[in-house]
Short mmCIF file of C-alpha atoms and ligand atoms in Angstrom, two decimals:
data_model
loop_
_atom_site.label_atom_id
_atom_site.label_comp_id
_atom_site.label_asym_id
_atom_site.label_seq_id
_atom_site.Cartn_x
_atom_site.Cartn_y
_atom_site.Cartn_z
CA MET A 13 -3.87 -11.15 -20.62
CA LEU A 14 -2.29 -10.99 -17.40
CA ILE A 15 0.89 -9.10 -18.08
CA ARG A 16 0.08 -5.82 -16.60
CA VAL A 17 3.65 -4.66 -14.91
CA LYS A 18 5.89 -3.91 -17.75
CA ARG A 19 9.66 -5.50 -18.34
CA ARG A 20 12.62 -4.18 -19.56
CA SER A 21 12.23 -4.88 -23.36
CA ASP A 22 8.64 -3.69 -23.47
CA PRO A 23 8.53 0.51 -25.90
CA LYS A 24 9.11 2.77 -23.97
CA PRO A 25 5.52 4.85 -21.70
CA SER A 26 5.99 7.20 -24.07
CA GLU A 27 5.13 5.20 -26.80
CA LEU A 28 2.34 3.42 -24.35
CA THR A 29 1.06 5.95 -21.81
CA PRO A 30 -2.63 6.36 -22.82
CA LYS A 31 -3.77 10.03 -23.16
CA SER A 32 -5.82 9.85 -20.33
CA VAL A 33 -3.03 9.59 -18.29
CA TYR A 34 -1.29 12.11 -19.95
CA GLU A 35 -4.48 14.43 -19.54
CA ASP A 36 -4.60 13.33 -15.73
CA ARG A 37 -0.63 14.15 -15.84
CA ARG A 38 -1.80 17.72 -16.79
CA ARG A 39 -4.78 17.89 -14.66
CA PHE A 40 -2.40 16.97 -11.65
CA LEU A 41 0.19 19.43 -12.59
CA ARG A 42 -2.16 22.48 -13.12
CA THR A 43 -3.25 21.41 -9.55
CA ALA A 44 0.99 21.01 -7.99
CA ALA A 45 1.06 24.98 -9.29
CA VAL A 46 -2.03 25.74 -7.24
CA ALA A 47 -0.66 24.23 -3.88
CA GLY A 48 3.44 24.70 -4.66
CA ALA A 49 2.14 29.08 -3.47
CA SER A 50 1.47 27.13 -0.09
CA ALA A 51 4.69 24.34 0.24
CA ALA A 52 6.58 28.19 2.33
CA PHE A 53 7.99 24.54 4.33
CA PRO A 54 10.80 23.08 2.54
CA GLY A 55 11.57 19.67 4.61
CA LEU A 56 11.23 16.77 3.09
CA LEU A 57 7.81 14.72 4.11
CA VAL A 58 5.77 17.35 6.21
CA SER A 59 2.36 15.83 6.36
CA GLY A 60 -0.68 16.73 6.70
CA ALA A 61 -4.07 18.47 5.99
CA ALA A 62 -3.21 21.97 6.62
CA ARG A 63 -0.08 20.46 3.96
CA ALA A 64 -1.49 18.56 1.20
CA GLY A 65 0.00 19.26 -2.08
CA ARG A 66 3.79 19.53 -1.91
CA LYS A 67 5.62 17.71 -3.79
CA LEU A 68 7.91 15.27 -3.03
CA PRO A 69 11.67 16.11 -4.46
CA ARG A 70 14.18 14.10 -6.86
CA VAL A 71 11.40 11.65 -7.58
CA ARG A 72 11.58 9.20 -10.95
CA HIS A 73 9.15 7.43 -12.52
CA ASN A 74 9.56 3.82 -13.01
CA PRO A 75 7.99 2.30 -15.77
CA ASP A 76 9.12 -1.02 -15.34
CA TYR A 77 6.80 -1.51 -12.46
CA SER A 78 4.31 0.73 -13.41
CA THR A 79 0.65 -0.12 -14.83
CA ASP A 80 -0.17 2.15 -17.90
CA GLU A 81 -3.94 1.97 -16.75
CA THR A 82 -6.15 5.66 -16.44
CA TRP A 83 -4.57 6.68 -13.18
CA THR A 84 -7.58 6.84 -10.79
CA ASP A 85 -8.69 10.83 -10.02
CA TYR A 86 -6.47 11.67 -7.23
CA ASP A 87 -9.85 13.03 -5.04
CA ASP A 88 -11.33 9.50 -5.58
CA ILE A 89 -7.65 8.07 -3.97
CA THR A 90 -8.21 10.58 -0.96
CA SER A 91 -11.49 10.46 0.46
CA TYR A 92 -12.88 6.72 -0.74
CA ASN A 93 -10.43 5.38 2.37
CA ASN A 94 -10.50 2.34 4.45
CA PHE A 95 -8.70 3.98 7.21
CA LEU A 96 -10.23 2.44 10.82
CA GLU A 97 -8.00 4.61 13.34
CA LEU A 98 -9.58 7.43 11.37
CA GLY A 99 -13.45 6.15 11.41
CA THR A 100 -15.20 3.10 9.25
CA GLY A 101 -16.65 5.36 6.77
CA LYS A 102 -15.38 6.22 3.84
CA GLU A 103 -15.52 9.67 3.81
CA ASP A 104 -14.28 9.55 7.31
CA PRO A 105 -10.32 8.87 7.22
CA LYS A 106 -10.70 12.46 4.73
CA GLU A 107 -12.70 14.66 7.60
CA ASN A 108 -10.69 13.11 10.89
CA ALA A 109 -7.39 13.30 8.66
CA HIS A 110 -5.42 16.59 10.51
CA ARG A 111 -6.03 13.79 13.46
CA LEU A 112 -2.91 11.53 12.56
CA LYS A 113 -0.12 12.84 14.47
CA THR A 114 2.56 12.83 11.96
CA ARG A 115 5.54 14.77 13.77
CA PRO A 116 8.05 13.11 15.97
CA TRP A 117 7.89 9.61 13.64
CA SER A 118 10.18 6.93 14.31
CA VAL A 119 10.44 3.78 12.75
CA ALA A 120 11.43 0.61 14.28
CA VAL A 121 13.00 -2.19 12.67
CA GLU A 122 13.57 -5.31 15.13
CA GLY A 123 13.66 -8.72 15.68
CA GLU A 124 15.38 -10.99 14.13
CA CYS A 125 18.75 -8.78 12.98
CA GLU A 126 21.93 -8.03 13.28
CA ARG A 127 21.33 -4.30 12.64
CA PRO A 128 18.04 -3.68 15.22
CA GLY A 129 17.02 0.60 15.03
CA VAL A 130 14.94 2.69 16.51
CA TYR A 131 14.95 6.06 13.54
CA ASP A 132 13.54 8.77 13.12
CA LEU A 133 11.40 9.05 10.10
CA GLU A 134 13.91 11.81 8.14
CA ASP A 135 16.96 9.65 8.83
CA PHE A 136 14.93 5.84 7.87
CA VAL A 137 14.10 7.73 4.51
CA LYS A 138 17.07 9.72 3.26
CA PRO A 139 19.15 7.17 2.21
CA HIS A 140 16.23 5.80 -0.14
CA ARG A 141 16.19 6.92 -3.71
CA LEU A 142 12.14 8.09 -4.25
CA GLU A 143 10.75 6.38 -6.94
CA GLU A 144 7.47 6.26 -8.81
CA ARG A 145 5.46 3.94 -9.21
CA VAL A 146 2.08 2.46 -10.20
CA TYR A 147 -0.04 -0.08 -9.06
CA ARG A 148 -3.14 -1.52 -9.14
CA LEU A 149 -4.93 -1.43 -5.75
CA ARG A 150 -7.13 -4.17 -4.74
CA CYS A 151 -10.17 -3.86 -2.11
CA VAL A 152 -11.52 -7.24 -0.64
CA GLU A 153 -14.93 -5.15 -0.83
CA ALA A 154 -14.06 -5.98 -4.63
CA TRP A 155 -13.45 -2.02 -5.81
CA SER A 156 -9.96 -1.51 -6.61
CA MET A 157 -7.64 1.57 -7.51
CA VAL A 158 -4.79 3.08 -9.58
CA ILE A 159 -2.33 4.40 -7.79
CA PRO A 160 0.81 6.56 -8.71
CA TRP A 161 2.38 5.81 -4.96
CA VAL A 162 6.15 7.44 -4.71
CA GLY A 163 8.31 5.08 -2.65
CA PHE A 164 10.90 2.80 -2.50
CA GLU A 165 11.47 -1.33 -1.85
CA LEU A 166 11.14 -2.79 1.08
CA ARG A 167 13.80 -5.30 0.54
CA THR A 168 16.12 -2.03 1.02
CA VAL A 169 15.19 -1.80 4.77
CA LEU A 170 15.77 -5.93 5.36
CA LYS A 171 18.68 -6.16 4.10
CA ALA A 172 20.44 -3.33 5.39
CA ALA A 173 18.93 -4.58 8.71
CA ARG A 174 20.60 -8.00 8.54
CA PRO A 175 18.17 -10.86 9.04
CA THR A 176 18.97 -12.99 11.32
CA SER A 177 18.45 -16.88 9.70
CA LYS A 178 15.64 -17.14 11.67
CA ALA A 179 13.92 -14.68 10.11
CA LYS A 180 11.15 -16.24 8.28
CA TYR A 181 8.19 -13.46 8.21
CA VAL A 182 7.88 -9.57 8.83
CA ALA A 183 5.50 -8.04 11.08
CA PHE A 184 3.88 -4.31 10.47
CA GLU A 185 2.55 -2.21 13.11
CA SER A 186 0.70 0.91 12.30
CA VAL A 187 0.52 3.61 14.78
CA TYR A 188 -1.02 3.73 18.31
CA ASP A 189 -2.91 6.72 19.70
CA PRO A 190 -5.84 6.50 20.78
CA LYS A 191 -5.49 10.35 22.62
CA ASN A 192 -5.72 11.38 18.82
CA LEU A 193 -7.22 8.73 16.84
CA PRO A 194 -11.27 8.46 17.35
CA GLY A 195 -11.37 4.89 16.01
CA GLN A 196 -8.91 3.56 18.51
CA ARG A 197 -11.48 4.91 21.27
CA ARG A 198 -12.92 2.40 20.12
CA ARG A 199 -12.43 -1.44 20.95
CA ILE A 200 -13.52 -2.30 16.80
CA LEU A 201 -10.21 -4.15 17.07
CA ASP A 202 -7.27 -4.66 18.89
CA TRP A 203 -5.59 -1.86 18.13
CA PRO A 204 -2.93 -1.26 16.80
CA TYR A 205 -3.41 -2.81 13.28
CA LYS A 206 -1.35 -5.48 12.76
CA GLU A 207 -0.23 -7.09 9.13
CA GLY A 208 2.49 -9.39 8.31
CA LEU A 209 4.41 -10.89 5.74
CA ARG A 210 6.61 -14.22 4.60
CA MET A 211 10.03 -12.88 4.25
CA ASP A 212 9.93 -13.83 0.46
CA GLU A 213 6.57 -12.07 -0.19
CA ALA A 214 8.63 -9.13 1.66
CA MET A 215 11.21 -9.43 -0.16
CA HIS A 216 9.91 -9.38 -3.28
CA PRO A 217 10.82 -5.73 -5.17
CA LEU A 218 7.49 -5.58 -5.82
CA THR A 219 6.66 -5.03 -2.03
CA ILE A 220 6.99 -0.61 -1.52
CA LEU A 221 7.05 1.30 2.02
CA ALA A 222 5.06 4.33 0.32
CA VAL A 223 5.64 7.78 1.39
CA GLY A 224 4.01 9.57 -1.71
CA LEU A 225 1.42 9.69 -4.12
CA TYR A 226 0.84 11.84 -7.00
CA GLY A 227 4.44 13.27 -7.16
CA GLU A 228 3.26 14.37 -3.92
CA VAL A 229 3.63 13.46 0.38
CA LEU A 230 1.21 10.88 1.19
CA PRO A 231 -2.37 12.26 2.80
CA ASN A 232 -2.70 11.31 6.21
CA GLN A 233 -5.97 9.31 5.29
CA ASN A 234 -3.85 7.20 3.02
CA GLY A 235 -1.27 6.16 5.56
CA ALA A 236 1.01 9.06 5.50
CA PRO A 237 3.62 9.75 6.44
CA LEU A 238 5.09 6.07 5.66
CA ARG A 239 3.03 2.59 4.51
CA VAL A 240 3.29 -1.16 2.85
CA VAL A 241 2.18 -1.52 -0.14
CA VAL A 242 1.45 -5.06 -1.62
CA PRO A 243 0.30 -4.46 -4.87
CA TRP A 244 -1.03 -9.06 -4.84
CA LYS A 245 -2.93 -8.62 -1.96
CA TYR A 246 -6.03 -7.62 -0.79
CA GLY A 247 -5.51 -3.79 0.04
CA PHE A 248 -5.76 -4.61 3.45
CA LYS A 249 -2.61 -6.26 3.57
CA SER A 250 -1.23 -3.19 3.20
CA ALA A 251 -1.01 -1.65 6.56
CA LYS A 252 -1.32 2.33 7.35
CA SER A 253 1.08 4.69 9.18
CA ILE A 254 3.79 1.80 10.68
CA VAL A 255 5.79 2.43 13.42
CA ARG A 256 6.79 -0.74 14.04
CA ILE A 257 8.75 -3.73 11.18
CA ARG A 258 9.77 -6.76 13.08
CA LEU A 259 11.57 -9.95 12.03
CA VAL A 260 10.13 -13.02 13.22
CA GLU A 261 9.96 -16.78 13.24
CA LYS A 262 6.42 -17.55 13.50
CA GLN A 263 3.70 -16.03 11.60
CA PRO A 264 2.56 -13.06 12.82
CA PRO A 265 -0.93 -12.16 13.91
CA THR A 266 -2.61 -9.97 12.29
CA THR A 267 -5.73 -7.77 12.15
CA TRP A 268 -7.96 -9.09 9.27
CA ASN A 269 -6.68 -12.79 10.54
CA THR A 270 -7.07 -12.75 13.90
CA LEU A 271 -10.71 -10.99 13.91
CA ALA A 272 -12.40 -13.17 11.46
CA PRO A 273 -10.23 -15.93 10.31
CA ASP A 274 -12.98 -17.79 7.88
CA GLU A 275 -13.12 -14.89 5.91
CA TYR A 276 -9.44 -13.22 5.87
CA GLY A 277 -6.42 -15.58 5.92
CA PHE A 278 -3.62 -14.35 6.15
CA TYR A 279 -2.34 -14.64 2.83
CA SER A 280 -4.64 -12.93 1.49
CA ASN A 281 -3.26 -12.84 -2.05
CA VAL A 282 -6.48 -11.34 -5.14
CA ASN A 283 -7.59 -14.56 -6.02
CA PRO A 284 -11.63 -14.79 -8.17
CA GLU A 285 -11.01 -17.76 -7.25
CA VAL A 286 -11.76 -18.24 -3.68
CA ASP A 287 -15.25 -16.30 -2.84
CA HIS A 288 -15.29 -14.32 0.53
CA PRO A 289 -17.70 -16.35 2.44
CA ARG A 290 -20.21 -13.70 1.66
CA TRP A 291 -19.79 -12.57 -1.20
CA SER A 292 -18.02 -13.30 -4.39
CA GLN A 293 -14.27 -12.42 -5.87
CA LYS A 294 -14.84 -12.64 -9.73
CA LYS A 295 -15.03 -8.87 -10.11
CA GLU A 296 -14.53 -5.25 -8.90
CA ARG A 297 -15.68 -1.98 -9.51
CA ARG A 298 -12.67 0.19 -10.36
CA ILE A 299 -13.50 3.66 -8.57
CA GLY A 300 -14.79 5.80 -11.33
CA GLU A 301 -15.89 2.83 -13.85
CA PHE A 302 -19.65 1.99 -13.92
CA PHE A 303 -18.71 -1.16 -15.34
CA LYS A 304 -18.05 -4.07 -13.32
CA ARG A 305 -14.15 -6.03 -15.23
CA ARG A 306 -13.19 -8.99 -13.67
CA THR A 307 -10.44 -9.54 -10.61
CA LEU A 308 -7.57 -10.66 -11.60
CA PRO A 309 -5.41 -13.80 -10.31
CA PHE A 310 -2.79 -11.88 -8.16
CA ASN A 311 -4.35 -8.76 -9.17
CA GLY A 312 -2.81 -9.21 -12.24
CA TYR A 313 0.54 -9.71 -10.99
CA ALA A 314 1.25 -13.38 -11.88
CA ASP A 315 4.17 -13.30 -13.98
CA GLU A 316 6.05 -11.77 -11.23
CA VAL A 317 4.82 -13.54 -7.68
CA ALA A 318 2.97 -16.86 -8.54
CA HIS A 319 6.06 -18.59 -8.57
CA LEU A 320 6.49 -17.99 -4.50
CA TYR A 321 3.72 -19.74 -4.26
CA ALA A 322 4.50 -22.84 -6.07
CA GLY A 323 2.73 -25.76 -4.61
CA MET A 324 0.98 -24.02 -1.63
CA ASP A 325 -3.45 -24.62 -1.98
CA LEU A 326 -4.57 -21.09 -2.43
CA ARG A 327 -8.16 -22.39 -1.44
CA LYS A 328 -6.43 -23.23 1.53
CA TYR A 329 -3.88 -20.49 2.45
CA TYR A 330 -6.27 -17.62 1.26
N1 MTE B 419 -3.57 1.34 10.02
C1 MTE B 419 -4.31 0.65 8.46
N2 MTE B 419 -3.99 0.19 8.01
C2 MTE B 419 -5.02 -0.09 6.77
C3 MTE B 419 -6.39 -0.35 6.25
C4 MTE B 419 -6.35 0.55 7.98
O1 MTE B 419 -7.92 0.12 8.96
N3 MTE B 419 -5.64 0.64 9.29
N4 MTE B 419 -7.41 -0.57 5.88
C5 MTE B 419 -6.76 -1.34 4.45
C6 MTE B 419 -7.32 -1.17 3.51
S1 MTE B 419 -8.62 -2.07 3.38
C7 MTE B 419 -7.23 -1.04 2.89
S2 MTE B 419 -8.52 -1.44 1.20
C8 MTE B 419 -6.44 0.15 2.19
C9 MTE B 419 -6.30 1.48 1.47
O2 MTE B 419 -5.41 1.53 1.39
P1 MTE B 419 -6.06 3.50 0.75
O3 MTE B 419 -6.82 4.06 1.36
O4 MTE B 419 -4.85 3.86 0.25
O5 MTE B 419 -6.43 3.27 -0.71
O6 MTE B 419 -5.60 0.29 3.85
C10 MTE B 419 -5.17 -0.77 4.76
N5 MTE B 419 -4.88 -0.32 5.08
MO1 MO B 420 -9.44 -3.09 1.77
#
C-alpha cells in the first residue's frame, strides 16, 4: 500500500481522518488557546522561543496533499531535532532555540534567472496563500514523524524568478551566524549548511517552503523562519533556516554529500532497498510508537514522484 497521499477523488478528510487526529487537533486547540493569550504582537511570522505558539492566520488545510496518519505529538516534533547549528544532541536545538536570531531576515533568490532579488522575509512570504500539509518526515537515522507543516509551494517562488534555460538545479543555503549559533563555532562541517535539488524536484508540487507547523509559527528548532520540506527524501535534504535560493547549471555541492559521499548521495530519496553503509534502511521507528514499521519507497510518495527518476539506477544515484 503505497498510496498515502490523497487524491481529489478521495473521500473528504472528515470521512477519513482517524479519531486520533481529531483528538490531536482538540489537544492542539486547547494548547493554542492558552498560547493565544500571550500573542501580543500581531506581526506575521514573528518567531523565537519567547513567542512560540503564535497561530498563523488564514491557513487552509490541503487534504489533497496530506496523509491521514496520526500527527506526531507537538512536543516530540519540537524537542527531538537535528539542527547542527544549535548543537549535536537531539534535545540541543530546543534548548538553544533562542540563539537563532530570526529578525531581521532576508532571503536571496539568485543565479540563473531573469528576476533575481533579495527580499525581507515578510515580503517574501506575503504573496503566498499558506496551506497546511501533513507530510511524513523520514530521517536517514531510521526514525520518522508525521508533521502538519504550514507553507507554500517552492515552485511559485521559482516561477516568479523566471529561470533561464541554464537553470538545472536549485541550491539552498542555511543561515550563517557563528556569533550566535553555538554549533557554527565548531568546524563539524563546512558552514553554512547547504542542500540542493534538481530543477524538476524543486518544481514538484510536494516540495514546499514551510513557515509553520501545527498551525503556528515555525519553532526555531524546526528551522525558523523558513525551511525547505521535501517529503520523499531523507530529512537532511530539507534545509532549515534558509537565506539563499540559487538557480544553477551544475549539480551543487551539498553538506552531507561533501562530508561523506559514500554515505549520503545527492539524491537521497528514501529507499528501503539501499542500506546506509552502517545500518539498514528497511525499517523505521515512528516517534511515539514502539514497534518499527517498514520504510516505504520514496517515503510513501512513489505515485507522485517515482516518474522523476524513470530510467535512473537508484542504487547508483542514491
Ligand atoms: N540547516 C540545517 N538544516 C537541517 C539540518 C541541520 O542540521 N541544519 N538537519 C536535517 C536533518 S538530518 C533532519 S532529519 C531535518 C529535521 O527536521 P525537524 O527537526 O524539523 O524534524 O532537518 C534537516 N535540515
Ligand atoms: Mo536526518
